[in-house]
mmCIF file of C-alpha atoms in Angstrom:
data_model
loop_
_atom_site.group_PDB
_atom_site.id
_atom_site.type_symbol
_atom_site.label_atom_id
_atom_site.label_comp_id
_atom_site.label_asym_id
_atom_site.label_seq_id
_atom_site.Cartn_x
_atom_site.Cartn_y
_atom_site.Cartn_z
ATOM 1 C CA MET S 1 83.050 125.420 65.859
ATOM 2 C CA THR S 2 84.290 126.832 69.203
ATOM 3 C CA ARG S 3 87.012 125.149 71.246
ATOM 4 C CA LYS S 4 84.420 124.271 73.872
ATOM 5 C CA LYS S 5 82.200 122.493 71.365
ATOM 6 C CA LYS S 6 85.164 120.672 69.824
ATOM 7 C CA ILE S 7 86.359 119.369 73.170
ATOM 8 C CA LEU S 8 82.858 118.430 74.318
ATOM 9 C CA THR S 9 82.253 116.540 71.088
ATOM 10 C CA ILE S 10 85.492 114.564 71.388
ATOM 11 C CA ALA S 11 85.075 113.923 75.123
ATOM 12 C CA GLY S 12 81.450 112.905 74.677
ATOM 13 C CA GLY S 13 82.421 110.520 71.901
ATOM 14 C CA LEU S 14 85.065 108.873 74.082
ATOM 15 C CA ILE S 15 82.612 108.434 76.929
ATOM 16 C CA LEU S 16 79.994 106.932 74.617
ATOM 17 C CA ILE S 17 82.522 104.476 73.195
ATOM 18 C CA ALA S 18 83.616 103.532 76.700
ATOM 19 C CA VAL S 19 80.106 102.974 78.032
ATOM 20 C CA ILE S 20 78.738 101.043 75.061
ATOM 21 C CA GLY S 21 81.929 99.124 74.393
ATOM 22 C CA THR S 22 82.430 98.079 77.979
ATOM 23 C CA GLY S 23 78.829 97.007 78.486
ATOM 24 C CA VAL S 24 78.570 95.016 75.268
ATOM 25 C CA TYR S 25 81.964 93.413 75.661
ATOM 26 C CA PHE S 26 81.397 92.557 79.318
ATOM 27 C CA GLY S 27 78.006 90.975 78.653
ATOM 28 C CA THR S 28 79.289 88.882 75.760
ATOM 29 C CA ARG S 29 82.571 87.939 77.376
ATOM 30 C CA LYS S 30 80.908 86.931 80.606
ATOM 31 C CA THR S 31 78.819 84.276 78.873
ATOM 32 C CA GLU S 32 81.611 82.995 76.657
ATOM 33 C CA THR S 33 84.286 82.646 79.345
ATOM 34 C CA ASN S 34 82.301 81.112 82.177
ATOM 35 C CA ASN S 35 81.804 84.306 84.133
ATOM 36 C CA THR S 36 85.368 85.564 83.665
ATOM 37 C CA GLU S 37 84.843 89.310 84.047
ATOM 38 C CA LEU S 38 86.803 91.784 81.919
ATOM 39 C CA ALA S 39 86.820 95.575 81.908
ATOM 40 C CA TYR S 40 88.010 97.881 79.170
ATOM 41 C CA VAL S 41 90.648 100.402 80.177
ATOM 42 C CA TYR S 42 91.850 103.397 78.185
ATOM 43 C CA ARG S 43 95.188 105.177 78.200
ATOM 44 C CA VAL S 44 95.046 108.528 79.991
ATOM 45 C CA SER S 45 97.144 110.250 77.328
ATOM 46 C CA LEU S 46 94.433 109.495 74.759
ATOM 47 C CA MET S 47 91.870 111.383 76.838
ATOM 48 C CA ASN S 48 93.487 114.647 75.751
ATOM 49 C CA PRO S 49 91.450 116.028 72.802
ATOM 50 C CA ALA S 50 94.662 117.420 71.301
ATOM 51 C CA SER S 51 95.891 113.861 70.758
ATOM 52 C CA GLN S 52 93.025 113.353 68.304
ATOM 53 C CA VAL S 53 94.097 116.202 66.044
ATOM 54 C CA GLN S 54 94.997 115.115 62.516
ATOM 55 C CA ARG S 55 98.340 116.214 61.183
ATOM 56 C CA MET S 56 98.755 116.786 57.475
ATOM 57 C CA ALA S 57 101.891 117.349 55.470
ATOM 58 C CA GLY S 58 102.520 120.728 53.899
ATOM 59 C CA THR S 59 105.117 122.631 51.886
ATOM 60 C CA VAL S 60 106.132 126.276 52.092
ATOM 61 C CA GLU S 61 105.265 128.142 48.907
ATOM 62 C CA PRO S 62 105.283 131.797 47.882
ATOM 63 C CA GLN S 63 101.987 133.649 47.936
ATOM 64 C CA GLU S 64 102.663 134.745 44.369
ATOM 65 C CA THR S 65 104.173 132.904 41.405
ATOM 66 C CA TRP S 66 104.842 134.675 38.114
ATOM 67 C CA GLU S 67 105.021 132.546 34.984
ATOM 68 C CA VAL S 68 106.673 134.070 31.922
ATOM 69 C CA GLN S 69 105.412 132.642 28.647
ATOM 70 C CA LYS S 70 107.633 132.746 25.557
ATOM 71 C CA SER S 71 106.115 133.828 22.241
ATOM 72 C CA SER S 72 105.804 130.793 19.996
ATOM 73 C CA ASP S 73 106.659 132.840 16.898
ATOM 74 C CA ARG S 74 109.835 134.380 18.320
ATOM 75 C CA GLU S 75 113.309 133.000 18.880
ATOM 76 C CA VAL S 76 115.151 133.576 22.147
ATOM 77 C CA GLU S 77 118.623 134.926 21.507
ATOM 78 C CA GLN S 78 119.961 134.853 25.074
ATOM 79 C CA ILE S 79 118.825 133.805 28.552
ATOM 80 C CA LEU S 80 120.263 136.131 31.173
ATOM 81 C CA VAL S 81 119.343 134.237 34.385
ATOM 82 C CA LYS S 82 119.457 130.696 35.718
ATOM 83 C CA ALA S 83 117.406 128.689 38.208
ATOM 84 C CA GLY S 84 118.063 129.877 41.746
ATOM 85 C CA ASP S 85 118.979 133.455 40.806
ATOM 86 C CA GLU S 86 117.431 136.245 42.841
ATOM 87 C CA VAL S 87 115.806 138.933 40.693
ATOM 88 C CA LYS S 88 114.316 142.351 41.300
ATOM 89 C CA VAL S 89 111.629 144.267 39.439
ATOM 90 C CA GLY S 90 113.243 145.275 36.143
ATOM 91 C CA THR S 91 115.932 142.569 36.120
ATOM 92 C CA ALA S 92 116.524 141.384 32.523
ATOM 93 C CA LEU S 93 115.508 137.742 32.123
ATOM 94 C CA PHE S 94 116.060 136.981 28.434
ATOM 95 C CA VAL S 95 116.359 138.652 25.027
ATOM 96 C CA TYR S 96 114.506 137.836 21.824
ATOM 97 C CA ASN S 97 116.324 137.731 18.496
ATOM 98 C CA THR S 98 115.192 140.791 16.495
ATOM 99 C CA GLU S 99 116.951 140.255 13.158
ATOM 100 C CA GLN S 100 113.910 138.746 11.435
ATOM 101 C CA THR S 101 111.596 141.336 12.990
ATOM 102 C CA GLN S 102 113.853 144.160 11.822
ATOM 103 C CA THR S 103 113.795 142.813 8.255
ATOM 104 C CA GLU S 104 110.011 142.506 8.337
ATOM 105 C CA LEU S 105 109.749 146.067 9.682
ATOM 106 C CA GLU S 106 111.819 147.449 6.824
ATOM 107 C CA GLU S 107 109.691 145.550 4.293
ATOM 108 C CA ALA S 108 106.507 146.924 5.852
ATOM 109 C CA GLN S 109 107.845 150.472 5.711
ATOM 110 C CA LEU S 110 108.642 150.035 1.997
ATOM 111 C CA GLU S 111 105.111 148.767 1.475
ATOM 112 C CA ILE S 112 103.773 151.936 3.093
ATOM 113 C CA GLU S 113 105.801 154.037 0.672
ATOM 114 C CA ARG S 114 104.439 152.025 -2.266
ATOM 115 C CA LEU S 115 100.849 152.453 -1.064
ATOM 116 C CA ASP S 116 101.359 156.201 -0.590
ATOM 117 C CA GLY S 117 102.542 156.499 -4.199
ATOM 118 C CA GLU S 118 99.656 154.379 -5.450
ATOM 119 C CA MET S 119 97.095 156.462 -3.595
ATOM 120 C CA GLU S 120 98.522 159.716 -4.996
ATOM 121 C CA ASN S 121 98.238 158.334 -8.515
ATOM 122 C CA LEU S 122 94.638 157.260 -7.906
ATOM 123 C CA LYS S 123 93.709 160.677 -6.544
ATOM 124 C CA THR S 124 95.245 162.344 -9.587
ATOM 125 C CA GLN S 125 93.458 159.897 -11.874
ATOM 126 C CA ILE S 126 90.090 160.546 -10.210
ATOM 127 C CA ALA S 127 90.529 164.315 -10.499
ATOM 128 C CA GLN S 128 91.415 164.053 -14.201
ATOM 129 C CA LEU S 129 88.434 161.772 -14.948
ATOM 130 C CA GLU S 130 86.040 164.171 -13.244
ATOM 131 C CA LYS S 131 87.339 167.072 -15.401
ATOM 132 C CA GLU S 132 86.978 165.064 -18.584
ATOM 133 C CA LYS S 133 83.496 163.930 -17.589
ATOM 134 C CA LYS S 134 82.287 167.536 -17.395
ATOM 135 C CA LYS S 135 83.393 168.176 -21.001
ATOM 136 C CA ALA S 136 82.265 164.818 -22.416
ATOM 137 C CA ALA S 137 79.138 164.254 -24.462
ATOM 138 C CA GLU S 138 76.065 162.972 -22.649
ATOM 139 C CA ASP S 139 76.378 159.426 -24.016
ATOM 140 C CA GLU S 140 80.050 159.230 -22.791
ATOM 141 C CA LYS S 141 79.450 160.385 -19.189
ATOM 142 C CA PHE S 142 78.361 156.916 -18.010
ATOM 143 C CA SER S 143 81.763 155.476 -18.996
ATOM 144 C CA TYR S 144 83.564 158.193 -17.034
ATOM 145 C CA THR S 145 81.349 157.551 -13.998
ATOM 146 C CA THR S 146 82.284 153.859 -14.054
ATOM 147 C CA GLN S 147 86.015 154.640 -14.300
ATOM 148 C CA ILE S 148 85.787 157.132 -11.425
ATOM 149 C CA GLN S 149 83.966 154.631 -9.142
ATOM 150 C CA THR S 150 86.554 151.956 -9.910
ATOM 151 C CA ALA S 151 89.403 154.328 -9.052
ATOM 152 C CA GLN S 152 87.674 155.402 -5.819
ATOM 153 C CA THR S 153 87.245 151.748 -4.820
ATOM 154 C CA ASP S 154 90.952 151.105 -5.480
ATOM 155 C CA LEU S 155 91.806 154.187 -3.412
ATOM 156 C CA LYS S 156 89.752 152.973 -0.417
ATOM 157 C CA LYS S 157 91.389 149.561 -0.706
ATOM 158 C CA SER S 158 94.859 151.135 -0.637
ATOM 159 C CA GLU S 159 93.913 153.296 2.363
ATOM 160 C CA TYR S 160 92.740 150.179 4.254
ATOM 161 C CA GLU S 161 95.943 148.311 3.372
ATOM 162 C CA LYS S 162 97.991 151.252 4.611
ATOM 163 C CA LYS S 163 96.180 151.341 7.968
ATOM 164 C CA ALA S 164 96.697 147.573 8.411
ATOM 165 C CA LYS S 165 100.369 147.932 7.500
ATOM 166 C CA GLN S 166 100.761 150.779 9.997
ATOM 167 C CA VAL S 167 99.376 148.535 12.768
ATOM 168 C CA GLU S 168 101.828 145.814 11.725
ATOM 169 C CA ILE S 169 104.718 148.292 11.789
ATOM 170 C CA SER S 170 103.698 149.478 15.275
ATOM 171 C CA GLN S 171 103.656 145.872 16.542
ATOM 172 C CA LYS S 172 107.068 145.129 15.067
ATOM 173 C CA GLN S 173 108.496 148.309 16.535
ATOM 174 C CA ASP S 174 107.140 147.250 19.947
ATOM 175 C CA LYS S 175 108.736 143.818 19.554
ATOM 176 C CA ILE S 176 112.092 145.365 18.833
ATOM 177 C CA ALA S 177 111.775 147.914 21.630
ATOM 178 C CA ASN S 178 110.718 145.206 24.107
ATOM 179 C CA ALA S 179 113.064 142.486 22.945
ATOM 180 C CA THR S 180 114.492 142.295 26.460
ATOM 181 C CA VAL S 181 111.955 140.753 28.890
ATOM 182 C CA VAL S 182 112.324 141.944 32.482
ATOM 183 C CA SER S 183 110.976 140.682 35.798
ATOM 184 C CA GLU S 184 107.771 142.234 37.102
ATOM 185 C CA ILE S 185 108.282 141.021 40.686
ATOM 186 C CA ASP S 186 111.016 140.546 43.268
ATOM 187 C CA GLY S 187 111.703 136.851 43.639
ATOM 188 C CA ILE S 188 113.761 133.775 42.876
ATOM 189 C CA VAL S 189 113.949 132.050 39.501
ATOM 190 C CA LYS S 190 112.323 128.687 40.155
ATOM 191 C CA SER S 191 112.708 127.094 36.726
ATOM 192 C CA ILE S 192 113.674 127.736 33.113
ATOM 193 C CA ASN S 193 111.963 125.520 30.588
ATOM 194 C CA ASP S 194 114.538 125.588 27.816
ATOM 195 C CA GLY S 195 115.384 121.899 27.827
ATOM 196 C CA SER S 196 118.522 122.178 29.954
ATOM 197 C CA GLU S 197 117.624 123.774 33.278
ATOM 198 C CA THR S 198 115.890 121.751 36.007
ATOM 199 C CA ASP S 199 113.158 122.923 38.332
ATOM 200 C CA MET S 200 114.457 123.774 41.807
ATOM 201 C CA TYR S 201 111.386 122.403 43.590
ATOM 202 C CA SER S 202 109.818 120.169 40.932
ATOM 203 C CA SER S 203 106.907 121.656 39.027
ATOM 204 C CA ASP S 204 104.657 120.663 36.185
ATOM 205 C CA SER S 205 104.454 124.205 34.816
ATOM 206 C CA ASN S 206 104.979 124.687 31.085
ATOM 207 C CA ALA S 207 105.996 128.317 31.500
ATOM 208 C CA PHE S 208 109.282 129.358 29.932
ATOM 209 C CA ILE S 209 110.462 130.962 33.174
ATOM 210 C CA THR S 210 108.791 130.657 36.591
ATOM 211 C CA ILE S 211 109.617 133.127 39.354
ATOM 212 C CA LEU S 212 108.655 132.683 43.001
ATOM 213 C CA ALA S 213 107.926 135.924 44.810
ATOM 214 C CA THR S 214 110.027 136.600 47.885
ATOM 215 C CA GLY S 215 108.483 137.928 51.065
ATOM 216 C CA ASP S 216 105.321 136.405 52.501
ATOM 217 C CA TYR S 217 104.827 132.651 52.181
ATOM 218 C CA ARG S 218 101.840 130.338 52.389
ATOM 219 C CA ILE S 219 101.573 126.616 53.126
ATOM 220 C CA LYS S 220 100.212 124.208 50.542
ATOM 221 C CA GLY S 221 98.639 120.971 51.776
ATOM 222 C CA LYS S 222 96.539 118.182 50.337
ATOM 223 C CA VAL S 223 93.590 116.256 51.753
ATOM 224 C CA ASN S 224 91.885 113.163 50.370
ATOM 225 C CA GLU S 225 88.217 112.886 49.497
ATOM 226 C CA GLN S 226 87.392 110.954 52.691
ATOM 227 C CA ASN S 227 88.709 113.785 54.842
ATOM 228 C CA LEU S 228 87.474 116.887 53.032
ATOM 229 C CA SER S 229 85.434 117.845 56.091
ATOM 230 C CA GLU S 230 88.631 118.226 58.117
ATOM 231 C CA ILE S 231 89.394 121.497 56.304
ATOM 232 C CA GLN S 232 86.952 124.357 56.831
ATOM 233 C CA GLU S 233 87.608 127.723 55.190
ATOM 234 C CA GLY S 234 88.334 130.430 57.736
ATOM 235 C CA GLU S 235 89.259 128.072 60.599
ATOM 236 C CA LYS S 236 92.488 128.678 62.474
ATOM 237 C CA ALA S 237 95.454 126.440 61.687
ATOM 238 C CA ILE S 238 98.798 125.645 63.270
ATOM 239 C CA VAL S 239 101.863 124.992 61.124
ATOM 240 C CA ARG S 240 104.471 122.961 62.982
ATOM 241 C CA SER S 241 108.123 122.387 62.159
ATOM 242 C CA ARG S 242 109.071 118.786 61.440
ATOM 243 C CA VAL S 243 112.418 119.321 63.122
ATOM 244 C CA ASP S 244 111.314 121.185 66.260
ATOM 245 C CA GLU S 245 107.861 120.310 67.658
ATOM 246 C CA ASN S 246 107.762 123.546 69.627
ATOM 247 C CA GLN S 247 108.358 125.798 66.619
ATOM 248 C CA THR S 248 104.974 126.791 65.209
ATOM 249 C CA TRP S 249 103.296 129.390 63.008
ATOM 250 C CA SER S 250 99.637 130.416 63.005
ATOM 251 C CA GLY S 251 97.385 130.880 60.013
ATOM 252 C CA THR S 252 93.962 130.342 58.465
ATOM 253 C CA PHE S 253 92.671 127.545 56.215
ATOM 254 C CA THR S 254 91.491 128.427 52.724
ATOM 255 C CA ALA S 255 88.737 126.494 50.990
ATOM 256 C CA VAL S 256 89.706 123.135 49.497
ATOM 257 C CA ASN S 257 90.157 123.371 45.729
ATOM 258 C CA THR S 258 87.812 120.604 44.579
ATOM 259 C CA ASP S 259 88.044 121.696 40.951
ATOM 260 C CA GLU S 260 91.435 120.057 40.525
ATOM 261 C CA ALA S 261 91.836 116.507 41.794
ATOM 262 C CA GLU S 262 94.815 114.154 41.770
ATOM 263 C CA ASN S 263 94.355 110.399 41.907
ATOM 264 C CA ASN S 264 96.287 108.579 44.608
ATOM 265 C CA ASN S 265 96.883 104.873 45.014
ATOM 266 C CA ASN S 266 95.839 104.105 48.571
ATOM 267 C CA ASN S 267 97.114 100.580 48.921
ATOM 268 C CA MET S 268 100.518 101.910 49.965
ATOM 269 C CA TYR S 269 98.955 103.954 52.763
ATOM 270 C CA TYR S 270 96.653 101.417 54.401
ATOM 271 C CA GLY S 271 98.623 98.238 53.950
ATOM 272 C CA ALA S 272 96.512 96.722 51.177
ATOM 273 C CA THR S 273 98.275 93.913 49.348
ATOM 274 C CA SER S 274 96.110 92.311 46.709
ATOM 275 C CA THR S 275 93.434 94.947 46.050
ATOM 276 C CA GLU S 276 94.346 98.446 44.987
ATOM 277 C CA THR S 277 92.018 101.313 45.826
ATOM 278 C CA THR S 278 92.266 104.848 44.591
ATOM 279 C CA SER S 279 90.979 108.131 45.883
ATOM 280 C CA SER S 280 91.384 111.733 44.865
ATOM 281 C CA SER S 281 93.342 114.346 46.785
ATOM 282 C CA TYR S 282 92.675 118.062 46.718
ATOM 283 C CA SER S 283 94.877 121.018 47.504
ATOM 284 C CA PHE S 284 94.282 123.723 50.093
ATOM 285 C CA TYR S 285 96.381 126.515 51.559
ATOM 286 C CA VAL S 286 97.112 127.982 54.951
ATOM 287 C CA MET S 287 97.487 131.760 54.798
ATOM 288 C CA LEU S 288 100.059 132.619 57.456
ATOM 289 C CA ASP S 289 99.852 135.426 59.990
ATOM 290 C CA SER S 290 103.643 135.624 59.773
ATOM 291 C CA SER S 291 106.167 133.600 57.775
ATOM 292 C CA ASP S 292 109.270 134.626 59.732
ATOM 293 C CA GLY S 293 111.671 131.698 60.051
ATOM 294 C CA LEU S 294 110.192 129.621 57.230
ATOM 295 C CA LEU S 295 112.201 128.663 54.148
ATOM 296 C CA LEU S 296 110.893 128.300 50.618
ATOM 297 C CA GLY S 297 110.306 124.599 49.880
ATOM 298 C CA GLN S 298 110.432 123.609 53.567
ATOM 299 C CA HIS S 299 108.257 120.631 54.600
ATOM 300 C CA VAL S 300 106.015 121.159 57.635
ATOM 301 C CA TYR S 301 103.012 119.690 59.444
ATOM 302 C CA ILE S 302 99.544 121.281 59.361
ATOM 303 C CA GLU S 303 96.912 120.814 62.068
ATOM 304 C CA LYS S 304 93.769 122.470 63.357
ATOM 305 C CA ASP S 305 94.140 125.091 66.065
ATOM 306 C CA LEU S 306 91.953 124.015 68.988
ATOM 307 C CA GLY S 307 92.909 127.013 71.056
ATOM 308 C CA GLU S 308 95.041 127.212 74.157
ATOM 309 C CA GLU S 309 96.116 123.785 75.356
ATOM 310 C CA GLN S 310 95.656 122.829 79.012
ATOM 311 C CA SER S 311 98.885 121.687 80.640
ATOM 312 C CA GLY S 312 98.954 118.604 82.853
ATOM 313 C CA ILE S 313 96.311 115.873 83.072
ATOM 314 C CA TRP S 314 92.667 116.871 82.707
ATOM 315 C CA LEU S 315 90.022 114.178 83.038
ATOM 316 C CA ASP S 316 86.359 114.277 82.119
ATOM 317 C CA GLU S 317 84.263 114.406 85.280
ATOM 318 C CA GLY S 318 82.478 111.211 84.248
ATOM 319 C CA TYR S 319 85.606 109.158 84.990
ATOM 320 C CA ILE S 320 85.901 110.424 88.555
ATOM 321 C CA VAL S 321 83.971 108.760 91.399
ATOM 322 C CA ASN S 322 83.057 110.765 94.528
ATOM 323 C CA ALA S 323 84.501 113.984 93.135
ATOM 324 C CA ASP S 324 83.005 116.011 96.006
ATOM 325 C CA SER S 325 84.282 113.867 98.873
ATOM 326 C CA LYS S 326 87.030 111.264 98.386
ATOM 327 C CA PRO S 327 87.695 111.125 94.652
ATOM 328 C CA TYR S 328 89.066 108.027 92.972
ATOM 329 C CA VAL S 329 89.237 106.453 89.534
ATOM 330 C CA TRP S 330 89.205 102.865 88.320
ATOM 331 C CA THR S 331 92.719 102.050 87.081
ATOM 332 C CA GLU S 332 94.722 99.058 85.958
ATOM 333 C CA ASP S 333 97.431 97.979 88.404
ATOM 334 C CA ASN S 334 100.821 96.538 87.478
ATOM 335 C CA LYS S 335 99.297 93.035 87.396
ATOM 336 C CA GLY S 336 96.627 93.883 84.837
ATOM 337 C CA LYS S 337 93.860 93.974 87.464
ATOM 338 C CA LEU S 338 91.339 96.682 88.178
ATOM 339 C CA GLU S 339 91.817 98.790 91.323
ATOM 340 C CA LYS S 340 90.456 101.944 92.888
ATOM 341 C CA ARG S 341 93.069 104.692 92.978
ATOM 342 C CA ASP S 342 92.716 107.876 94.977
ATOM 343 C CA VAL S 343 93.414 111.058 93.055
ATOM 344 C CA THR S 344 93.914 114.649 94.080
ATOM 345 C CA LEU S 345 91.773 117.065 92.104
ATOM 346 C CA GLY S 346 92.774 120.589 91.157
ATOM 347 C CA GLU S 347 90.788 123.122 89.155
ATOM 348 C CA TYR S 348 87.454 122.385 87.501
ATOM 349 C CA ASN S 349 86.885 123.697 83.969
ATOM 350 C CA GLU S 350 83.191 124.540 83.654
ATOM 351 C CA GLU S 351 83.478 124.917 79.885
ATOM 352 C CA THR S 352 84.934 121.456 79.256
ATOM 353 C CA TYR S 353 83.505 119.639 82.323
ATOM 354 C CA GLN S 354 86.967 118.418 83.254
ATOM 355 C CA TYR S 355 88.953 118.172 86.476
ATOM 356 C CA GLU S 356 92.668 118.780 86.708
ATOM 357 C CA ILE S 357 94.417 115.730 88.208
ATOM 358 C CA GLN S 358 97.152 117.003 90.496
ATOM 359 C CA SER S 359 98.351 113.600 91.653
ATOM 360 C CA GLY S 360 97.453 109.918 91.506
ATOM 361 C CA LEU S 361 97.601 109.433 87.728
ATOM 362 C CA GLU S 362 100.217 109.467 84.993
ATOM 363 C CA GLU S 363 99.582 109.831 81.279
ATOM 364 C CA SER S 364 100.808 106.264 80.782
ATOM 365 C CA ASP S 365 98.145 104.843 83.152
ATOM 366 C CA TYR S 366 94.981 103.080 81.952
ATOM 367 C CA ILE S 367 91.553 103.850 83.415
ATOM 368 C CA ALA S 368 88.029 102.461 83.044
ATOM 369 C CA PHE S 369 84.750 104.342 82.829
ATOM 370 C CA PRO S 370 82.873 103.809 86.132
ATOM 371 C CA GLN S 371 80.027 101.265 85.950
ATOM 372 C CA ASP S 372 78.094 99.292 88.578
ATOM 373 C CA PHE S 373 79.633 95.919 87.717
ATOM 374 C CA LEU S 374 83.254 97.032 88.118
ATOM 375 C CA GLU S 375 85.058 95.379 91.026
ATOM 376 C CA GLU S 376 88.603 95.490 92.333
ATOM 377 C CA GLY S 377 90.617 92.541 91.070
ATOM 378 C CA MET S 378 88.648 92.320 87.807
ATOM 379 C CA LYS S 379 90.877 91.617 84.831
ATOM 380 C CA ALA S 380 91.508 94.655 82.637
ATOM 381 C CA THR S 381 91.795 94.496 78.870
ATOM 382 C CA HIS S 382 93.314 96.924 76.376
ATOM 383 C CA GLU S 383 91.746 95.061 73.474
ATOM 384 C CA GLU S 384 89.432 97.819 72.279
ATOM 385 C CA SER S 385 91.532 100.766 73.383
ATOM 386 C CA GLU S 386 94.637 99.394 71.721
ATOM 387 C CA THR S 387 92.663 98.718 68.545
ATOM 388 C CA ILE S 388 91.328 102.252 68.573
ATOM 389 C CA SER S 389 94.783 103.632 69.272
ATOM 390 C CA ASP S 390 96.372 101.624 66.485
ATOM 391 C CA GLU S 391 93.654 102.574 64.023
ATOM 392 C CA GLU S 392 93.994 106.227 64.939
ATOM 393 C CA SER S 393 97.748 106.049 64.568
ATOM 394 C CA THR S 394 97.493 104.306 61.216
ATOM 395 C CA ASP S 395 94.767 106.631 60.059
ATOM 396 C CA ASP S 396 96.705 109.705 61.080
ATOM 397 C CA THR S 397 99.705 108.464 59.172
ATOM 398 C CA GLY S 398 97.556 107.496 56.252
ATOM 399 C CA LYS S 399 95.883 110.876 56.148
ATOM 400 C CA MET S 400 99.237 112.562 56.315
ATOM 401 C CA GLU S 401 100.628 110.446 53.543
ATOM 402 C CA GLU S 402 97.561 110.853 51.378
ATOM 403 C CA SER S 403 97.703 114.577 51.938
ATOM 404 C CA GLU S 404 101.124 114.867 50.340
ATOM 405 C CA GLU S 405 102.602 111.429 49.580
ATOM 406 C CA ILE S 406 104.669 111.582 52.725
ATOM 407 C CA SER S 407 106.672 108.557 51.705
ATOM 408 C CA GLU S 408 108.371 110.709 49.089
ATOM 409 C CA THR S 409 108.642 114.011 50.905
ATOM 410 C CA GLU S 410 110.115 112.520 54.086
ATOM 411 C CA SER S 411 113.088 111.266 52.105
ATOM 412 C CA GLU S 412 113.789 114.821 50.944
ATOM 413 C CA GLU S 413 114.421 115.914 54.506
#
């Protein structure tokens, strides 16, 4: 979806809410309160489409993780690294004990020698039987034939056993030669699963040693099942520092991994007390254009990139009365009453159908959508706008927390 379409959709939605909400509320309220007229007003700062962008929590991860599995039938003699160590390609990680393998190799080599001797004897025996068969009487030849076939079968069996033993010897020689396991990537040792080391960044991996590749990073985030549509593969994303709002990185969303789901308890996010609800969360990644300045394990915010932001106050043209002559907007005064306020217009954005407000309004002001029944002095109400604002604020927080259990990750900062 283009920036223009995104903004038009959000702006159109706000206008529709304003028109319907104001009309319905005014009609109902007028009857119930003996003609006491009320008008909905909305905070100017909430008119900015960027304020509607959902922020999700994310964590900096390496683009590559190498997990070293330990052979279940081999004993580790020595571990040469520890969690947090930086390694290069070829750095020795650990060494297998080769004593048992060396003994088994020697036994296999002796078995080869035995089989070689056995096969030589069988060959000699077969040759002798064939000579004797030629000289034997006709009624004795069948017996010789049977003995020869038996010896040939035993010879083939010994040849097969020798080939199998040679494969076994080759494997044991490889084990001894490769007893020292080395790193295949440049990175940092994340964890060693030997029962004593702890994971640097907390992981559920069962690998013996896990190494995080150094260099380019990616951002891992989570989204719940209600908000899967928020993440579209290939869309642009902004990664924002939690410490400095102005420090950002650009990237692209990957597809949400719906094959692996984690169950979350949502009562902690939405304030439920007696009834617990659960939903599933799914992981996704942001592939960064550049990871300069990011640290492995760093917690960040993730949001959609809506394109270049417009500075200042920009108002949808529908809120402005007499835009071509003496423009004004309906605003709430300091007494909670409706008034007409003159504004000075700047540029007009033909793509977003918005006017720049050069003077007359602040972001903290409240305005109403123009309708025929509005009058100066009418009482203004924030009832709906405040409800919407609170729900959006709660929902944004909830989404963020559901995306990565923010209640836990915040404490790590």
